[in-house]
N, CA, C and O atoms as a MOPAC input file, in Angstrom:
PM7 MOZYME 1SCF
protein

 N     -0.57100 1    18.55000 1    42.68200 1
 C     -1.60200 1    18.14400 1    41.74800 1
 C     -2.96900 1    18.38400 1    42.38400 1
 O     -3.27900 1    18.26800 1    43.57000 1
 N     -3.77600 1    18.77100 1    41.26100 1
 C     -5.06400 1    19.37000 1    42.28200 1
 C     -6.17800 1    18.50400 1    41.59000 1
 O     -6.56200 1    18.75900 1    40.44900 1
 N     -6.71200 1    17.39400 1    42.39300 1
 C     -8.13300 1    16.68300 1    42.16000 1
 C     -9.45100 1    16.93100 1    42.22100 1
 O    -10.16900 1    16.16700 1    42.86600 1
 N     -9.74700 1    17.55000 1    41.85300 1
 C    -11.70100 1    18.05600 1    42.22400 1
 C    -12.57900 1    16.88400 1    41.82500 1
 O    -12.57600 1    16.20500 1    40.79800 1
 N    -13.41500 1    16.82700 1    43.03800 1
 C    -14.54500 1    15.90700 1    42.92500 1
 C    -15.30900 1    16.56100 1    43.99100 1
 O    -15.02800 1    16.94400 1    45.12600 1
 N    -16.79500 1    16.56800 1    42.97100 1
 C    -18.11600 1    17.47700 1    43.32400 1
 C    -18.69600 1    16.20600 1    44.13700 1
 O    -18.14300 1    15.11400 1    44.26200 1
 N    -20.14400 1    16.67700 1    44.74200 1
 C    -20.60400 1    15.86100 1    45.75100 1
 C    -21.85300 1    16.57600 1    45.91900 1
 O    -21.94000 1    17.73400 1    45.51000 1
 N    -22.84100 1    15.99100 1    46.48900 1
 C    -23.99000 1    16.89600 1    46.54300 1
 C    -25.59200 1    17.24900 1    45.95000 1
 O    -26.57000 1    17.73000 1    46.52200 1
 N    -25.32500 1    16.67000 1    44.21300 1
 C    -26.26400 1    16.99500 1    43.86200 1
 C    -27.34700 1    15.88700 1    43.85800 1
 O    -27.11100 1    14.96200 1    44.63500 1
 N    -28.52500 1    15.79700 1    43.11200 1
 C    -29.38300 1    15.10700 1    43.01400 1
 C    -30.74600 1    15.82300 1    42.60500 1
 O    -30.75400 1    16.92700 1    42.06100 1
 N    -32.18700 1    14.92600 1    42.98700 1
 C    -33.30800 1    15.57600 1    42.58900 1
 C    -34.26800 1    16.21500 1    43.69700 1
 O    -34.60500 1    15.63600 1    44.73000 1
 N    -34.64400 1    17.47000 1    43.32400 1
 C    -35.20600 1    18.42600 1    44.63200 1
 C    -36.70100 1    19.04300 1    43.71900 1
 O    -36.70400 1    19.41000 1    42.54400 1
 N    -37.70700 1    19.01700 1    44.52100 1
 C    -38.39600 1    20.10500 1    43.93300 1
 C    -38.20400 1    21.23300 1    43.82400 1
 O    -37.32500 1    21.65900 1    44.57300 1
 N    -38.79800 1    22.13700 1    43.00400 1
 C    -38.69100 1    23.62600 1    42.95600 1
 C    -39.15700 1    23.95700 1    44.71100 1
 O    -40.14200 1    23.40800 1    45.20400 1
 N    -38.58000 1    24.58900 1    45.22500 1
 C    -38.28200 1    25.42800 1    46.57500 1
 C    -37.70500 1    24.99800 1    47.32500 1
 O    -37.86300 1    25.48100 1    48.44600 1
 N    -36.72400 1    23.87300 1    47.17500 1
 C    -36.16700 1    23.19300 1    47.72100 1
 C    -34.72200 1    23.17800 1    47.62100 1
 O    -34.20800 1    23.58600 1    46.57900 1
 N    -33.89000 1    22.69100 1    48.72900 1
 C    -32.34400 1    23.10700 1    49.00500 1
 C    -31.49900 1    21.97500 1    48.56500 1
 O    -31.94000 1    20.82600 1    48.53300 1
 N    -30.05100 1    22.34500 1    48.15700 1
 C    -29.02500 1    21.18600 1    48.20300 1
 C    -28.03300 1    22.29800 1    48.21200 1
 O    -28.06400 1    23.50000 1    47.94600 1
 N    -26.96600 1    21.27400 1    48.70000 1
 C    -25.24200 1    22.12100 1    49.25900 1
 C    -24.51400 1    20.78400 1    48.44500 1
 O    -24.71300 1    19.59600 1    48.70100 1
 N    -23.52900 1    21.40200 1    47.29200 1
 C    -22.86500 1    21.01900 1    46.57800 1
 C    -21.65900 1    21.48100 1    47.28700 1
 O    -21.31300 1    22.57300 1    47.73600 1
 N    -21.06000 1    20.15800 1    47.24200 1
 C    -19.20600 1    20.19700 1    47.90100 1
 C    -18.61300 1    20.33800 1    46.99000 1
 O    -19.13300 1    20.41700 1    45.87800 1
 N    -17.61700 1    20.39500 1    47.15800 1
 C    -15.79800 1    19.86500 1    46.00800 1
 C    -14.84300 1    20.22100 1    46.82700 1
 O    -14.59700 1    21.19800 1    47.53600 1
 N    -14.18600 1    18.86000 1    46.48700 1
 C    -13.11800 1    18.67800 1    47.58200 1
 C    -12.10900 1    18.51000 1    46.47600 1
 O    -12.41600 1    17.95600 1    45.42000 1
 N    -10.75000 1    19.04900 1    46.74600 1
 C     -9.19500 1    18.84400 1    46.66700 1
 C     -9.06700 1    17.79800 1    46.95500 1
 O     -9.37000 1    17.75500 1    48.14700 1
 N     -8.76900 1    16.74900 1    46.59300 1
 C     -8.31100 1    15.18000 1    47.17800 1
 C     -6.42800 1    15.08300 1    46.76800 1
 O     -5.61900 1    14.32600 1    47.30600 1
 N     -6.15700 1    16.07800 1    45.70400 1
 C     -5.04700 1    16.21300 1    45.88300 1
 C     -4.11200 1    16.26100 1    46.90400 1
 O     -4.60700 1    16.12000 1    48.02200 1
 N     -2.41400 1    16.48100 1    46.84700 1
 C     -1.95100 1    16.39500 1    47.99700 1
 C     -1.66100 1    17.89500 1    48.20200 1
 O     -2.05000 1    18.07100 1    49.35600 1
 N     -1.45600 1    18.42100 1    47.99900 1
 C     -1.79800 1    19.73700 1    48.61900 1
 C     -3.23500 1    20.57200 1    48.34100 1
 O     -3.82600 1    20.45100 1    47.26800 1
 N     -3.60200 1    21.20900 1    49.14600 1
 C     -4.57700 1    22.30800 1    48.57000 1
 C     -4.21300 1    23.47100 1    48.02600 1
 O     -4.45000 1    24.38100 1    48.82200 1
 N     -3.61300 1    23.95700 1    46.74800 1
 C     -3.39300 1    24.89000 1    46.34200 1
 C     -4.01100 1    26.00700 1    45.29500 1
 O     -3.58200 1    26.88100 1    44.54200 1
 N     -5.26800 1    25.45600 1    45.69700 1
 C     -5.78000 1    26.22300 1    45.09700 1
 C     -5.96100 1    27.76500 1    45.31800 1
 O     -6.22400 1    28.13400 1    46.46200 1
 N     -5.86200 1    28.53100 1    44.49600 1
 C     -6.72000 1    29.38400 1    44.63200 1
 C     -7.92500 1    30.52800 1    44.34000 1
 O     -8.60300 1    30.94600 1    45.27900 1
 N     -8.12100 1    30.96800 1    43.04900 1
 C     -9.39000 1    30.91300 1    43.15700 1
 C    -10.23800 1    29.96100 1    42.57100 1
 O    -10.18200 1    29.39200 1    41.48100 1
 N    -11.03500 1    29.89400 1    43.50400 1
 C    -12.23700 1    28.79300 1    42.94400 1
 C    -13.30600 1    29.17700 1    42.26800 1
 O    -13.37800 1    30.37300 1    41.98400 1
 N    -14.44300 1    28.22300 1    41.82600 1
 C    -15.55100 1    28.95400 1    41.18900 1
 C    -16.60200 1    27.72800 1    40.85400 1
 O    -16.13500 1    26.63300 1    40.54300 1
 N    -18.12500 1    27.93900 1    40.92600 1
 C    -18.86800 1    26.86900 1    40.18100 1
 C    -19.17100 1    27.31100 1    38.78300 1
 O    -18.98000 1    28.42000 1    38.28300 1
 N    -19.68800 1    26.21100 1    38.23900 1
 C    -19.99500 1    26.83600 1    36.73100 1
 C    -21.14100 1    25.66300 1    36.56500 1
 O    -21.03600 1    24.68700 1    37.30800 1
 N    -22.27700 1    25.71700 1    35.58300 1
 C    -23.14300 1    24.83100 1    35.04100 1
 C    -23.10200 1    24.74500 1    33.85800 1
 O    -22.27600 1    25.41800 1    33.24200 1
 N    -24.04900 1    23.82600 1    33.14500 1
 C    -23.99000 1    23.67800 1    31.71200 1
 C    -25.07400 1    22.48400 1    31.50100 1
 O    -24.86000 1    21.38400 1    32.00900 1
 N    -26.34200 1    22.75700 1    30.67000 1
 C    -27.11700 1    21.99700 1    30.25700 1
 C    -26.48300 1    21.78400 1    28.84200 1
 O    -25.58800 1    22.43100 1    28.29900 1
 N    -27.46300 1    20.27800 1    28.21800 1
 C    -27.41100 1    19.83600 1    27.28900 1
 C    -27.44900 1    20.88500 1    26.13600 1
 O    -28.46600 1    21.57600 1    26.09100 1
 N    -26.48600 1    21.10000 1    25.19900 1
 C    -26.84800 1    22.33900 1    23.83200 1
 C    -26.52100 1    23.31400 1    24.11500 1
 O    -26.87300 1    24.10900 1    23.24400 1
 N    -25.75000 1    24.00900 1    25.27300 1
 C    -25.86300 1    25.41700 1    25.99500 1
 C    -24.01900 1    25.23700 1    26.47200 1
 O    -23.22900 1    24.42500 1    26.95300 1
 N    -24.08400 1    26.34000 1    26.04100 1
 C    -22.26000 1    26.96600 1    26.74900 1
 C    -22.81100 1    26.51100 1    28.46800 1
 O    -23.89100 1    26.16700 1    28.95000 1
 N    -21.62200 1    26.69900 1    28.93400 1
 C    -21.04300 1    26.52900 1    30.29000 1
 C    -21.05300 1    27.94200 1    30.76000 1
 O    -20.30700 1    28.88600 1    30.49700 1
 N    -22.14900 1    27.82800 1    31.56500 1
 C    -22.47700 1    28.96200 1    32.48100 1
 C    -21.58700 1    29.36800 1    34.00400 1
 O    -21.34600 1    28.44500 1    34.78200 1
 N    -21.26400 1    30.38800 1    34.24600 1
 C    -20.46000 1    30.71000 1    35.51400 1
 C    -21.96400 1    30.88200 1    36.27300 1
 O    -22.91700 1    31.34500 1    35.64700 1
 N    -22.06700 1    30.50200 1    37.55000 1
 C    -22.33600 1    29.98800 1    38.63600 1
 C    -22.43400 1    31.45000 1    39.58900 1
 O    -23.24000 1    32.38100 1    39.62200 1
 N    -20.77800 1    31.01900 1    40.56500 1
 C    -19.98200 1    31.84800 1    41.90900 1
 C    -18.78600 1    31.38500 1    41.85200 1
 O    -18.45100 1    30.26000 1    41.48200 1
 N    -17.82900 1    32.62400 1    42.37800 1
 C    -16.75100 1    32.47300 1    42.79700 1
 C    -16.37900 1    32.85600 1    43.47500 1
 O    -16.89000 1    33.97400 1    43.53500 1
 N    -15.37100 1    32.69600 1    44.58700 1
 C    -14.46100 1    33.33100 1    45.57800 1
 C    -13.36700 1    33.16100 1    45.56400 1
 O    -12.92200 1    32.21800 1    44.90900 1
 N    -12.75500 1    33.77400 1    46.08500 1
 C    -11.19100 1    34.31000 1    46.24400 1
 C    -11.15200 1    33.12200 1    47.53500 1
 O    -12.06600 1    32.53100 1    48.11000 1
 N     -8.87800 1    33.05000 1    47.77700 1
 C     -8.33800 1    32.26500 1    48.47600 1
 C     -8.54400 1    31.84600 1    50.28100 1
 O     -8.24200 1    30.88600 1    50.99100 1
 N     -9.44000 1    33.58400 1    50.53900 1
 C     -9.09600 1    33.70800 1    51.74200 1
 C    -10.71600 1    33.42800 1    52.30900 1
 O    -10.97300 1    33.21100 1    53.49300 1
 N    -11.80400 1    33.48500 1    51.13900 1
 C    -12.92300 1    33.61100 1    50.74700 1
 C    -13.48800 1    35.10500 1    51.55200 1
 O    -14.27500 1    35.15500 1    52.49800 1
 N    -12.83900 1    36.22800 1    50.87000 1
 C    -13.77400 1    37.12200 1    51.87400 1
 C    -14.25200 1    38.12900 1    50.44500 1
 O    -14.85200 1    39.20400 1    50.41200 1
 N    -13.80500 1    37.42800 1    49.54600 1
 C    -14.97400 1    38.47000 1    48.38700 1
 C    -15.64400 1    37.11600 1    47.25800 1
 O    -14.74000 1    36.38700 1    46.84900 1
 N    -16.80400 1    36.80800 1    46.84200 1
 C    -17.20400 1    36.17300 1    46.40200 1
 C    -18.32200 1    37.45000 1    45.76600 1
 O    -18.73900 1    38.54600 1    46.14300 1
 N    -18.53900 1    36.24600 1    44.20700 1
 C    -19.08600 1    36.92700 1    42.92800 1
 C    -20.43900 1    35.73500 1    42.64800 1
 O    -20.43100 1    34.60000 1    43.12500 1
 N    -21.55600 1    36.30400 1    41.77100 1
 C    -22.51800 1    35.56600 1    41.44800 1
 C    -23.19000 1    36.08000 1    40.74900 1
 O    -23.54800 1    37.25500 1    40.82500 1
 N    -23.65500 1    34.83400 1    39.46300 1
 C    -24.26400 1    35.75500 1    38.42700 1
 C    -25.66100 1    35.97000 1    38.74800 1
 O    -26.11100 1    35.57000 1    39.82200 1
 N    -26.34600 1    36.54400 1    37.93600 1
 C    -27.42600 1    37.35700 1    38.40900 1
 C    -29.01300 1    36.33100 1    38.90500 1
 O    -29.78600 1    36.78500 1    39.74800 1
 N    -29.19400 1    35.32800 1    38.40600 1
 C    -30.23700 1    34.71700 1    38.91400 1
 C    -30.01500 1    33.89000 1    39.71200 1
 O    -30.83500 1    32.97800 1    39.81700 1
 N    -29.06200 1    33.89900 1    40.39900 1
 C    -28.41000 1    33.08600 1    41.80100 1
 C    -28.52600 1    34.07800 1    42.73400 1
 O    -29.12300 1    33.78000 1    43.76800 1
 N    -27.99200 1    35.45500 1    42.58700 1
 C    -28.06200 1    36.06700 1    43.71800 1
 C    -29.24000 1    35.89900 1    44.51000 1
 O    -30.35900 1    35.84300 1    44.00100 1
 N    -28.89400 1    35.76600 1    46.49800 1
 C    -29.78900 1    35.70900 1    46.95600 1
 C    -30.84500 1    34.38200 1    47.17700 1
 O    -31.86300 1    34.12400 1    47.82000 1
 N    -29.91800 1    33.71400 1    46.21000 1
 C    -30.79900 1    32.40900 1    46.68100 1
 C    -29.55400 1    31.29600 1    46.80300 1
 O    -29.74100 1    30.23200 1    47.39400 1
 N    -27.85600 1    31.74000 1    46.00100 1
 C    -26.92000 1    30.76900 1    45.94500 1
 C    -25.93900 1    31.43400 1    47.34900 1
 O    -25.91200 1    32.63100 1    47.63800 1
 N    -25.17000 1    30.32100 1    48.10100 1
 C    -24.46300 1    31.39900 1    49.00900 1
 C    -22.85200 1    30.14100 1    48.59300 1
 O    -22.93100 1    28.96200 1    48.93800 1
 N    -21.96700 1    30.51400 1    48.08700 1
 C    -20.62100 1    30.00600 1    48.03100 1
 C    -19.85500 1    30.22100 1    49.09000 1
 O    -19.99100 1    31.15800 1    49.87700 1
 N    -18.98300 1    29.31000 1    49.14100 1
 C    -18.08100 1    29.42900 1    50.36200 1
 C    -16.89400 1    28.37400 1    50.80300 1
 O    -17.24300 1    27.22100 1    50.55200 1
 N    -15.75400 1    28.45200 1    51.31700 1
 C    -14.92500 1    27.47400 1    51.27200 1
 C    -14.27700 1    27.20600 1    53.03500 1
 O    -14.35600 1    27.94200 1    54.01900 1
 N    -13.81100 1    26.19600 1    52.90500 1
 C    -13.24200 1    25.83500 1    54.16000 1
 C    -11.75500 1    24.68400 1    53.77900 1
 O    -11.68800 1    23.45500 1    53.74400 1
 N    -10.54500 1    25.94000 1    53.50300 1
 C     -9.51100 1    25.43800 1    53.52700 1
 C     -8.60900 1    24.44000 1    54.05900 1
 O     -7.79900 1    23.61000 1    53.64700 1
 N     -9.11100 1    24.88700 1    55.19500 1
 C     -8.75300 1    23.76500 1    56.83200 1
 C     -9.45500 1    22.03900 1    56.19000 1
 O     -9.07300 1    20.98000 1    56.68800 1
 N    -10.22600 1    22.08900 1    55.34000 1
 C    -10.84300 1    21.15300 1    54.84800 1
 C    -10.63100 1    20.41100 1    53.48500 1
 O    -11.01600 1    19.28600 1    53.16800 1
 N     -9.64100 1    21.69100 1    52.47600 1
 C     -9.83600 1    21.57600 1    51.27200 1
 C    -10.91700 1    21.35000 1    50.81700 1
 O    -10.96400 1    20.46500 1    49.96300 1
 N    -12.35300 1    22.13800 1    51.25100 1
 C    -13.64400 1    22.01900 1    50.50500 1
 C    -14.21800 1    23.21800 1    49.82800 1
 O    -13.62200 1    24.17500 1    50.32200 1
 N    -14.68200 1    23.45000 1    49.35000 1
 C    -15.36000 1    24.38900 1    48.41400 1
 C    -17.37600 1    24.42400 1    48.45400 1
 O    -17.95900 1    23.50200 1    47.88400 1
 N    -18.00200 1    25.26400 1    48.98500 1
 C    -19.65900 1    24.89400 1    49.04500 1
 C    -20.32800 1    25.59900 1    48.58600 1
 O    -20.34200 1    26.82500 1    48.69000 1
 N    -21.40900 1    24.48000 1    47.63300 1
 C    -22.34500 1    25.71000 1    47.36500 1
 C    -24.03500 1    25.26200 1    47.79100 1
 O    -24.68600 1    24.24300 1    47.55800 1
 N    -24.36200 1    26.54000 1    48.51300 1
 C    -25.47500 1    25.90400 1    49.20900 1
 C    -26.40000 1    26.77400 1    48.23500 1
 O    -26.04800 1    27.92700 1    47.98600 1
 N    -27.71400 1    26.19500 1    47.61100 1
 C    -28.63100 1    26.13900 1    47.18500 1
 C    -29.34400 1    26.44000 1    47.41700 1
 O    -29.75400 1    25.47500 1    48.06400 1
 N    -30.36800 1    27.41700 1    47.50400 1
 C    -31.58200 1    27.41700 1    48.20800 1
 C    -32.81700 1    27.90100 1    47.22300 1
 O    -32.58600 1    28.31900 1    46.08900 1
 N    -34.17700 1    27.80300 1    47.77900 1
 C    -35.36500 1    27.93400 1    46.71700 1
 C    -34.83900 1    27.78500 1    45.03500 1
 O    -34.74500 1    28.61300 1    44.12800 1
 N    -34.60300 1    26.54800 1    45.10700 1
 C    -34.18600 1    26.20200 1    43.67900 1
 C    -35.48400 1    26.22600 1    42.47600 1
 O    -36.65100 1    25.93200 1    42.73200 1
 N    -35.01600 1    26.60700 1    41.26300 1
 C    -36.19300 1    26.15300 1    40.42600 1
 C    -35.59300 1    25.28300 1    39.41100 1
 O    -34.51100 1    24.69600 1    39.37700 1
 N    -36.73600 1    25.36300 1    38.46400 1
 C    -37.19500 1    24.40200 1    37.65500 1
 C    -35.39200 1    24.72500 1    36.28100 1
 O    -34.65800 1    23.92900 1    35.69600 1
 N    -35.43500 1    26.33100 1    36.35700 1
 C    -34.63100 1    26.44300 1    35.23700 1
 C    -32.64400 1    26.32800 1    36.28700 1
 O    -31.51000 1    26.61600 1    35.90400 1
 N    -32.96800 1    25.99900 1    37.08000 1
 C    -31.41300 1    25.60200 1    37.70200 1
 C    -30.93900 1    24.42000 1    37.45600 1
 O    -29.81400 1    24.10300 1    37.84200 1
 N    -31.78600 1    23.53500 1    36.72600 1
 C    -31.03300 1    22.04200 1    36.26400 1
 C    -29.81100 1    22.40400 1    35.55900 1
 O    -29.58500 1    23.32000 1    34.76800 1
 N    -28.87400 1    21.22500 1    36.15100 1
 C    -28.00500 1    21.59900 1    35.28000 1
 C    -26.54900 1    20.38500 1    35.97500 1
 O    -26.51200 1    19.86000 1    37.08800 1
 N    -25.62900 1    20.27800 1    34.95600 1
 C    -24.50800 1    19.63700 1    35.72500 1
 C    -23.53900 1    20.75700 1    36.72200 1
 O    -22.97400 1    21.73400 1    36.23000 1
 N    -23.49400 1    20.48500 1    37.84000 1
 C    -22.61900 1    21.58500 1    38.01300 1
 C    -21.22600 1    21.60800 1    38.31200 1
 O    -21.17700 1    20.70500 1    39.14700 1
 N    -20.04100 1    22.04000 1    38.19200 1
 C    -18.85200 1    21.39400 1    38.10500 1
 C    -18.36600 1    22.33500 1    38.82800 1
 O    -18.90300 1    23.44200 1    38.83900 1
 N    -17.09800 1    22.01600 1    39.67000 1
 C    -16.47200 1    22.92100 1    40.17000 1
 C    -14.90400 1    23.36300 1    39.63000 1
 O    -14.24600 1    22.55400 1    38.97600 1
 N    -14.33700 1    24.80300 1    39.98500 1
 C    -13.20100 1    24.91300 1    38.88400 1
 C    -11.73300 1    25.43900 1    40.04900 1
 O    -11.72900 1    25.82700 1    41.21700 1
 N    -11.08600 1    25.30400 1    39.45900 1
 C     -9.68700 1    25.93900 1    40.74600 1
 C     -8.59500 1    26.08200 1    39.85700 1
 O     -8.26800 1    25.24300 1    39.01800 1
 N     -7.90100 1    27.44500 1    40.11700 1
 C     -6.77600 1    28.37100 1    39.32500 1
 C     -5.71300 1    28.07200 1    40.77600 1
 O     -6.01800 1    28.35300 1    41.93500 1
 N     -4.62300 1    27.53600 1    40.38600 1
 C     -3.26300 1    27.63100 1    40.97500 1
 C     -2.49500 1    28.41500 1    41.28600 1
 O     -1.72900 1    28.45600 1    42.24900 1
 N     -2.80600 1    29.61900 1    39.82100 1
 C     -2.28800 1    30.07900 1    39.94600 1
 C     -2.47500 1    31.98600 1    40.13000 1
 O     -1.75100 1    32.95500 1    40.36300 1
 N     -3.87700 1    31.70100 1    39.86000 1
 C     -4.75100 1    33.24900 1    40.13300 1
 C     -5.23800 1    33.34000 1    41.27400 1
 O     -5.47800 1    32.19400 1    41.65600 1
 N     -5.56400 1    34.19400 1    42.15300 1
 C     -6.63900 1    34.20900 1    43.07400 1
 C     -7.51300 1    35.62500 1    42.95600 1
 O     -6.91700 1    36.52300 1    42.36100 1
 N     -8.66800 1    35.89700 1    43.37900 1
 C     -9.53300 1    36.78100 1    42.95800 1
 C    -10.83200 1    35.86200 1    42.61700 1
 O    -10.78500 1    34.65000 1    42.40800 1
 N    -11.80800 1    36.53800 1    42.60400 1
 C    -13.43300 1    36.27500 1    41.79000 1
 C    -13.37000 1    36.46000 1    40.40100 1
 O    -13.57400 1    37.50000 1    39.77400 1
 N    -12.95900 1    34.95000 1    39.83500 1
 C    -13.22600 1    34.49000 1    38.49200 1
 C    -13.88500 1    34.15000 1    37.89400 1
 O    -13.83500 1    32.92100 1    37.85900 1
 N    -15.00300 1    34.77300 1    36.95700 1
 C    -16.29900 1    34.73200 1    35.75400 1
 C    -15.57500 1    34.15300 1    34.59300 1
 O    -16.38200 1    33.99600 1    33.67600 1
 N    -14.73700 1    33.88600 1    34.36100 1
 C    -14.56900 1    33.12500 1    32.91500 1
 C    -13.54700 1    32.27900 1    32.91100 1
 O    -12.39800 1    32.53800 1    33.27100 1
 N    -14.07900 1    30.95300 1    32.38300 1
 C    -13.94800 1    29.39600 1    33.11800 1
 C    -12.82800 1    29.41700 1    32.05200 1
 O    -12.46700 1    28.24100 1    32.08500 1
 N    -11.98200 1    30.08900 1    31.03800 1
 C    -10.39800 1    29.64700 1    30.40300 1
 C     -9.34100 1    30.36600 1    31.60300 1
 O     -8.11600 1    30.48700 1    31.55700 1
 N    -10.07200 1    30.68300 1    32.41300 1
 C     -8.94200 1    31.20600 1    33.96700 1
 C     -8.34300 1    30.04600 1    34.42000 1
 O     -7.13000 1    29.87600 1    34.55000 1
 N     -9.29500 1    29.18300 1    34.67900 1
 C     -9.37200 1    27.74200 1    35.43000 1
 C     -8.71500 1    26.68600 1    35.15900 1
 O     -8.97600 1    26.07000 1    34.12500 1
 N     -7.74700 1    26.26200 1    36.01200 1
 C     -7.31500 1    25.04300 1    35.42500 1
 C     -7.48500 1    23.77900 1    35.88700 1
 O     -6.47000 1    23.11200 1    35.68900 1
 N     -8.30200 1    23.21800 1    36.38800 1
 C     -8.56300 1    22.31300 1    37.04600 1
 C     -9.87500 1    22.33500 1    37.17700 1
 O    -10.45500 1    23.36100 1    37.53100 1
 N    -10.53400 1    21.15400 1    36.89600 1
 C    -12.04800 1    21.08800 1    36.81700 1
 C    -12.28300 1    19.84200 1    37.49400 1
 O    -11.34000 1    19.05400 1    37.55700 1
 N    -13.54300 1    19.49000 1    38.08400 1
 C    -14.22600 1    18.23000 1    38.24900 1
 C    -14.95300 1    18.02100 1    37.65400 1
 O    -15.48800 1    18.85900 1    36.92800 1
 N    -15.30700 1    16.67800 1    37.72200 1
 C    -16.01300 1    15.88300 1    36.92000 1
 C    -17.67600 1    16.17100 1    36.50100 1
 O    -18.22500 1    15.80100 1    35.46300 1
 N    -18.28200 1    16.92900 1    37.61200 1
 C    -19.30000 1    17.50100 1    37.75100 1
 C    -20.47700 1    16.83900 1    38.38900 1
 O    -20.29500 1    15.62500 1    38.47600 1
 N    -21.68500 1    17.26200 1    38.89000 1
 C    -22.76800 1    16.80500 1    39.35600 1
 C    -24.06900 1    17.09400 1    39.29200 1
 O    -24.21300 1    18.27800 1    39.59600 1
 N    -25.34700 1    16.44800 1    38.97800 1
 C    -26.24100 1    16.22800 1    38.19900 1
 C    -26.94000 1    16.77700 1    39.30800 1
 O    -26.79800 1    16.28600 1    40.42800 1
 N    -27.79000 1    17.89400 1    39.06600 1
 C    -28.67100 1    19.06500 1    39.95100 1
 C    -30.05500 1    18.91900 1    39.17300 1
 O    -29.69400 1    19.17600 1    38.02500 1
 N    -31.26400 1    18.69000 1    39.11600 1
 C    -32.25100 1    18.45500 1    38.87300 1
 C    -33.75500 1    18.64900 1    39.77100 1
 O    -34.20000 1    17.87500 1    40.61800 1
 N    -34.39500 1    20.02000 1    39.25200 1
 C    -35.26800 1    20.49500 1    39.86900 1
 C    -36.44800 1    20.26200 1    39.38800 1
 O    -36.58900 1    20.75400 1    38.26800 1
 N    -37.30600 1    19.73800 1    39.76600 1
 C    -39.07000 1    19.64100 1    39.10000 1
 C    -39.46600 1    20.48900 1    40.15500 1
 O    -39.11100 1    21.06000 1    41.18600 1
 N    -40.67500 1    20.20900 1    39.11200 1
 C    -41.64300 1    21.07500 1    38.90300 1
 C    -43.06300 1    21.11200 1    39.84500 1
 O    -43.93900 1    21.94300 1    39.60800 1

């Protein structure tokens, strides 16, 4: 059984950093591919990043690149996403996702079967 619970977020100014966790609290870690995704109020659920099992290919959509860096540590059952020069339009809940049964860099969150609860990312201005 696979448990996700995010960790991490909160309120930052615009140029400013946060590293979002998610941890497996399940009893095994079986995940494998993972992925973040966001979603404001009124707005579909946006894909984020993802990486594969072994994490040596990771994906990101286009106004993250370069400022989002994903990454996991199995040995840990954790999943990270570190943040950096955040802005104003990155608010958002961000949730983390894990496939059992796929592995690869996954962009579309009906792959996913396992979600967390999510965490409240909030950038001023």
């Amino acid at each position: 059984q696979v448990q996700l619970v995010e960790s991490g977020g909160g309120l930052v100014q615009a140029g400013g950093s946060l590293r979002l966790s998610c941890v497996d609290s399940g009893r095994t870690f079986s995940s494998r591919a993972m992925g973040w995704f966001r979603q404001t109020q009124g707005k579909e659920r946006e894909f984020v990043a993802a990486i594969n099992w072994i994490g040596t290919r990771k994906s990101y959509t286009d106004s993250v690149k370069g400022r989002f860096t994903i990454s996991r540590d199995n040995a840990k059952n954790t999943m990270y996403l570190q943040m950096n020069n955040l802005k104003p339009e990155d608010t958002a809940v961000y949730s983390c996702a894990a496939s059992t049964k796929v592995d690869g860099i996954i962009s579309e969150d009906v792959v996913y079967d396992y979600w967390g609860q999510g965490t409240q990312v909030t950038v001023s201005s």
